[in-house]
C-alpha cells in the first residue's frame, strides 16, 4: 500500500507573508465657519481625498462636521488605540502628509530609544583607536606634520 504525503499549509501570523495595514479608520473633523478649517474644507472638497480613499480601500474614511472646534484627523488602529492630529491653518498638501502619517503609524505610543548608540560594545573598534600617524611615514616638524 503506497503512502501519500501529508500536505501542510503555513500558519498565518500577523505580518508574515502579507502586509496588514495597522490603521483601520480615519476620521476627518472640521468646522464650516472657523478660519482655521479653511485648508481642511478645501482638502475635503478637492480630488486629493478621493484619490487617497481609492488608493487605500482597506481604510474607512469618516467625515463629520464639528462646529466651533479646530479641524483634526483621528486615526483608529487594530490594536484598539487612536491618535489625533490637529491640522488647524494647514494647507491641503500638509493635511495629506498628516493623513499619510496616521496611515503609516501603528497606534503605539512614541517612545524614546534608550542609549545613544545603536550598537553597544565593550571594544570601541575592531581596528583600535584611529591615529593620524597610521599608514604612511609621517614626522612632526614644529607645528606641521610632514609625510615622507
PDB file of C-alpha atoms in Angstrom:
ATOM      1  CA  UNK A   1       0.000   0.000   0.000  1.00  0.00           C
ATOM      2  CA  UNK A   2       1.604   3.295  -1.073  1.00  0.00           C
ATOM      3  CA  UNK A   3       1.858   6.119   1.423  1.00  0.00           C
ATOM      4  CA  UNK A   4       0.712   9.597   0.434  1.00  0.00           C
ATOM      5  CA  UNK A   5       2.487  12.721   1.511  1.00  0.00           C
ATOM      6  CA  UNK A   6       0.828  14.865   4.115  1.00  0.00           C
ATOM      7  CA  UNK A   7       0.025  18.272   2.715  1.00  0.00           C
ATOM      8  CA  UNK A   8       0.981  21.092   5.038  1.00  0.00           C
ATOM      9  CA  UNK A   9      -0.056  24.678   4.878  1.00  0.00           C
ATOM     10  CA  UNK A  10       1.609  27.609   6.513  1.00  0.00           C
ATOM     11  CA  UNK A  11       0.088  29.026   9.641  1.00  0.00           C
ATOM     12  CA  UNK A  12      -0.886  32.655   9.225  1.00  0.00           C
ATOM     13  CA  UNK A  13       0.947  35.043  11.509  1.00  0.00           C
ATOM     14  CA  UNK A  14       0.326  38.752  11.749  1.00  0.00           C
ATOM     15  CA  UNK A  15       2.521  40.499   9.223  1.00  0.00           C
ATOM     16  CA  UNK A  16       4.301  37.348   7.987  1.00  0.00           C
ATOM     17  CA  UNK A  17       3.577  36.592   4.363  1.00  0.00           C
ATOM     18  CA  UNK A  18       1.200  39.503   3.901  1.00  0.00           C
ATOM     19  CA  UNK A  19       1.273  43.137   4.904  1.00  0.00           C
ATOM     20  CA  UNK A  20      -1.510  44.156   7.260  1.00  0.00           C
ATOM     21  CA  UNK A  21      -2.124  47.865   7.488  1.00  0.00           C
ATOM     22  CA  UNK A  22      -2.472  48.855  11.149  1.00  0.00           C
ATOM     23  CA  UNK A  23      -4.793  51.816  10.536  1.00  0.00           C
ATOM     24  CA  UNK A  24      -8.411  50.761  10.100  1.00  0.00           C
ATOM     25  CA  UNK A  25     -10.233  54.119  10.089  1.00  0.00           C
ATOM     26  CA  UNK A  26      -9.516  57.833   9.618  1.00  0.00           C
ATOM     27  CA  UNK A  27     -11.946  60.450  10.930  1.00  0.00           C
ATOM     28  CA  UNK A  28     -11.804  63.958   9.465  1.00  0.00           C
ATOM     29  CA  UNK A  29     -13.454  66.590  11.703  1.00  0.00           C
ATOM     30  CA  UNK A  30     -13.917  70.162  10.510  1.00  0.00           C
ATOM     31  CA  UNK A  31     -15.884  73.361  11.097  1.00  0.00           C
ATOM     32  CA  UNK A  32     -17.721  75.231   8.331  1.00  0.00           C
ATOM     33  CA  UNK A  33     -17.248  78.674   9.851  1.00  0.00           C
ATOM     34  CA  UNK A  34     -13.851  78.910  11.512  1.00  0.00           C
ATOM     35  CA  UNK A  35     -10.930  80.199   9.501  1.00  0.00           C
ATOM     36  CA  UNK A  36      -8.613  77.527  10.885  1.00  0.00           C
ATOM     37  CA  UNK A  37     -10.656  74.938   8.950  1.00  0.00           C
ATOM     38  CA  UNK A  38     -10.169  76.609   5.559  1.00  0.00           C
ATOM     39  CA  UNK A  39      -7.439  74.172   4.497  1.00  0.00           C
ATOM     40  CA  UNK A  40      -9.455  71.164   5.723  1.00  0.00           C
ATOM     41  CA  UNK A  41     -12.573  72.344   3.866  1.00  0.00           C
ATOM     42  CA  UNK A  42     -10.567  72.724   0.651  1.00  0.00           C
ATOM     43  CA  UNK A  43      -8.996  69.305   1.228  1.00  0.00           C
ATOM     44  CA  UNK A  44     -12.383  67.630   1.686  1.00  0.00           C
ATOM     45  CA  UNK A  45     -13.804  69.278  -1.453  1.00  0.00           C
ATOM     46  CA  UNK A  46     -10.799  68.501  -3.644  1.00  0.00           C
ATOM     47  CA  UNK A  47      -9.902  65.315  -5.515  1.00  0.00           C
ATOM     48  CA  UNK A  48      -6.990  64.652  -3.118  1.00  0.00           C
ATOM     49  CA  UNK A  49      -9.162  62.915  -0.501  1.00  0.00           C
ATOM     50  CA  UNK A  50     -10.968  60.965  -3.243  1.00  0.00           C
ATOM     51  CA  UNK A  51      -7.649  59.720  -4.623  1.00  0.00           C
ATOM     52  CA  UNK A  52      -6.389  58.881  -1.117  1.00  0.00           C
ATOM     53  CA  UNK A  53      -9.539  56.848  -0.374  1.00  0.00           C
ATOM     54  CA  UNK A  54      -9.303  54.933  -3.670  1.00  0.00           C
ATOM     55  CA  UNK A  55      -5.600  54.194  -3.107  1.00  0.00           C
ATOM     56  CA  UNK A  56      -6.351  52.716   0.347  1.00  0.00           C
ATOM     57  CA  UNK A  57      -9.687  50.840   0.224  1.00  0.00           C
ATOM     58  CA  UNK A  58      -8.883  48.967   3.457  1.00  0.00           C
ATOM     59  CA  UNK A  59      -9.162  52.225   5.454  1.00  0.00           C
ATOM     60  CA  UNK A  60     -12.600  53.579   6.309  1.00  0.00           C
ATOM     61  CA  UNK A  61     -12.930  57.339   5.821  1.00  0.00           C
ATOM     62  CA  UNK A  62     -15.391  59.203   8.065  1.00  0.00           C
ATOM     63  CA  UNK A  63     -16.085  62.918   7.593  1.00  0.00           C
ATOM     64  CA  UNK A  64     -18.044  64.794  10.220  1.00  0.00           C
ATOM     65  CA  UNK A  65     -18.588  68.474  10.997  1.00  0.00           C
ATOM     66  CA  UNK A  66     -17.672  69.640  14.490  1.00  0.00           C
ATOM     67  CA  UNK A  67     -18.840  73.230  14.926  1.00  0.00           C
ATOM     68  CA  UNK A  68     -16.676  75.718  16.783  1.00  0.00           C
ATOM     69  CA  UNK A  69     -13.610  73.486  17.024  1.00  0.00           C
ATOM     70  CA  UNK A  70     -10.288  73.251  15.220  1.00  0.00           C
ATOM     71  CA  UNK A  71     -10.040  70.616  12.495  1.00  0.00           C
ATOM     72  CA  UNK A  72      -8.471  67.292  13.440  1.00  0.00           C
ATOM     73  CA  UNK A  73      -7.696  63.942  11.842  1.00  0.00           C
ATOM     74  CA  UNK A  74      -8.122  60.951  14.139  1.00  0.00           C
ATOM     75  CA  UNK A  75      -6.730  57.521  13.275  1.00  0.00           C
ATOM     76  CA  UNK A  76      -8.146  54.302  14.743  1.00  0.00           C
ATOM     77  CA  UNK A  77      -5.897  51.237  14.796  1.00  0.00           C
ATOM     78  CA  UNK A  78      -6.404  47.473  15.021  1.00  0.00           C
ATOM     79  CA  UNK A  79      -4.778  47.352  18.471  1.00  0.00           C
ATOM     80  CA  UNK A  80      -7.633  49.492  19.863  1.00  0.00           C
ATOM     81  CA  UNK A  81      -5.682  52.723  20.197  1.00  0.00           C
ATOM     82  CA  UNK A  82      -6.259  56.008  18.429  1.00  0.00           C
ATOM     83  CA  UNK A  83      -4.165  59.038  17.543  1.00  0.00           C
ATOM     84  CA  UNK A  84      -5.380  62.544  16.775  1.00  0.00           C
ATOM     85  CA  UNK A  85      -3.522  65.312  14.937  1.00  0.00           C
ATOM     86  CA  UNK A  86      -4.721  68.914  14.887  1.00  0.00           C
ATOM     87  CA  UNK A  87      -4.484  70.373  11.369  1.00  0.00           C
ATOM     88  CA  UNK A  88      -5.537  73.958  12.015  1.00  0.00           C
ATOM     89  CA  UNK A  89      -4.274  76.533   9.499  1.00  0.00           C
ATOM     90  CA  UNK A  90      -2.604  73.863   7.325  1.00  0.00           C
ATOM     91  CA  UNK A  91      -2.761  73.711   3.522  1.00  0.00           C
ATOM     92  CA  UNK A  92      -4.166  70.765   1.554  1.00  0.00           C
ATOM     93  CA  UNK A  93      -0.767  69.164   0.863  1.00  0.00           C
ATOM     94  CA  UNK A  94       0.217  69.417   4.528  1.00  0.00           C
ATOM     95  CA  UNK A  95      -3.083  67.811   5.577  1.00  0.00           C
ATOM     96  CA  UNK A  96      -2.426  64.965   3.126  1.00  0.00           C
ATOM     97  CA  UNK A  97       1.005  64.425   4.717  1.00  0.00           C
ATOM     98  CA  UNK A  98      -0.606  64.264   8.184  1.00  0.00           C
ATOM     99  CA  UNK A  99      -3.177  61.740   6.912  1.00  0.00           C
ATOM    100  CA  UNK A 100      -0.339  59.639   5.446  1.00  0.00           C
ATOM    101  CA  UNK A 101       1.493  59.892   8.777  1.00  0.00           C
ATOM    102  CA  UNK A 102      -1.549  58.489  10.588  1.00  0.00           C
ATOM    103  CA  UNK A 103      -1.995  55.826   7.888  1.00  0.00           C
ATOM    104  CA  UNK A 104       1.598  54.625   8.314  1.00  0.00           C
ATOM    105  CA  UNK A 105       1.582  54.712  12.129  1.00  0.00           C
ATOM    106  CA  UNK A 106       0.953  51.561  14.134  1.00  0.00           C
ATOM    107  CA  UNK A 107      -1.037  53.071  17.003  1.00  0.00           C
ATOM    108  CA  UNK A 108       1.653  52.564  19.620  1.00  0.00           C
ATOM    109  CA  UNK A 109       2.859  55.364  21.851  1.00  0.00           C
ATOM    110  CA  UNK A 110       6.002  57.134  20.729  1.00  0.00           C
ATOM    111  CA  UNK A 111       8.822  56.006  22.994  1.00  0.00           C
ATOM    112  CA  UNK A 112      12.319  57.364  23.319  1.00  0.00           C
ATOM    113  CA  UNK A 113      15.020  54.913  22.364  1.00  0.00           C
ATOM    114  CA  UNK A 114      17.318  54.060  25.262  1.00  0.00           C
ATOM    115  CA  UNK A 115      21.000  54.683  24.780  1.00  0.00           C
ATOM    116  CA  UNK A 116      22.700  56.982  22.317  1.00  0.00           C
ATOM    117  CA  UNK A 117      24.413  54.323  20.231  1.00  0.00           C
ATOM    118  CA  UNK A 118      22.613  51.762  18.159  1.00  0.00           C
ATOM    119  CA  UNK A 119      25.250  49.075  18.704  1.00  0.00           C
ATOM    120  CA  UNK A 120      26.894  48.725  22.093  1.00  0.00           C
ATOM    121  CA  UNK A 121      30.240  47.014  22.543  1.00  0.00           C
ATOM    122  CA  UNK A 122      32.997  46.652  25.090  1.00  0.00           C
ATOM    123  CA  UNK A 123      35.555  47.367  22.356  1.00  0.00           C
ATOM    124  CA  UNK A 124      35.292  50.740  20.677  1.00  0.00           C
ATOM    125  CA  UNK A 125      36.523  49.411  17.348  1.00  0.00           C
ATOM    126  CA  UNK A 126      37.836  46.184  15.905  1.00  0.00           C
ATOM    127  CA  UNK A 127      40.761  48.095  14.407  1.00  0.00           C
ATOM    128  CA  UNK A 128      41.540  50.019  17.553  1.00  0.00           C
ATOM    129  CA  UNK A 129      41.580  53.766  18.099  1.00  0.00           C
ATOM    130  CA  UNK A 130      42.383  55.717  14.953  1.00  0.00           C
ATOM    131  CA  UNK A 131      45.512  57.845  14.961  1.00  0.00           C
ATOM    132  CA  UNK A 132      46.567  60.341  12.259  1.00  0.00           C
ATOM    133  CA  UNK A 133      50.026  58.717  12.214  1.00  0.00           C
ATOM    134  CA  UNK A 134      48.706  55.363  10.960  1.00  0.00           C
ATOM    135  CA  UNK A 135      49.598  54.442   7.422  1.00  0.00           C
ATOM    136  CA  UNK A 136      52.291  56.494   5.688  1.00  0.00           C
ATOM    137  CA  UNK A 137      55.534  57.613   7.372  1.00  0.00           C
ATOM    138  CA  UNK A 138      54.845  60.974   8.979  1.00  0.00           C
ATOM    139  CA  UNK A 139      57.011  63.216  11.024  1.00  0.00           C
ATOM    140  CA  UNK A 140      56.221  66.229  13.220  1.00  0.00           C
ATOM    141  CA  UNK A 141      58.391  69.261  12.467  1.00  0.00           C
ATOM    142  CA  UNK A 142      57.437  72.217  14.635  1.00  0.00           C
ATOM    143  CA  UNK A 143      53.691  72.598  14.338  1.00  0.00           C
ATOM    144  CA  UNK A 144      53.439  70.798  10.956  1.00  0.00           C
ATOM    145  CA  UNK A 145      53.039  67.132  10.031  1.00  0.00           C
ATOM    146  CA  UNK A 146      55.228  66.109   7.081  1.00  0.00           C
ATOM    147  CA  UNK A 147      54.679  62.909   5.063  1.00  0.00           C
ATOM    148  CA  UNK A 148      57.817  61.195   3.799  1.00  0.00           C
TER     149      UNK A 148
END
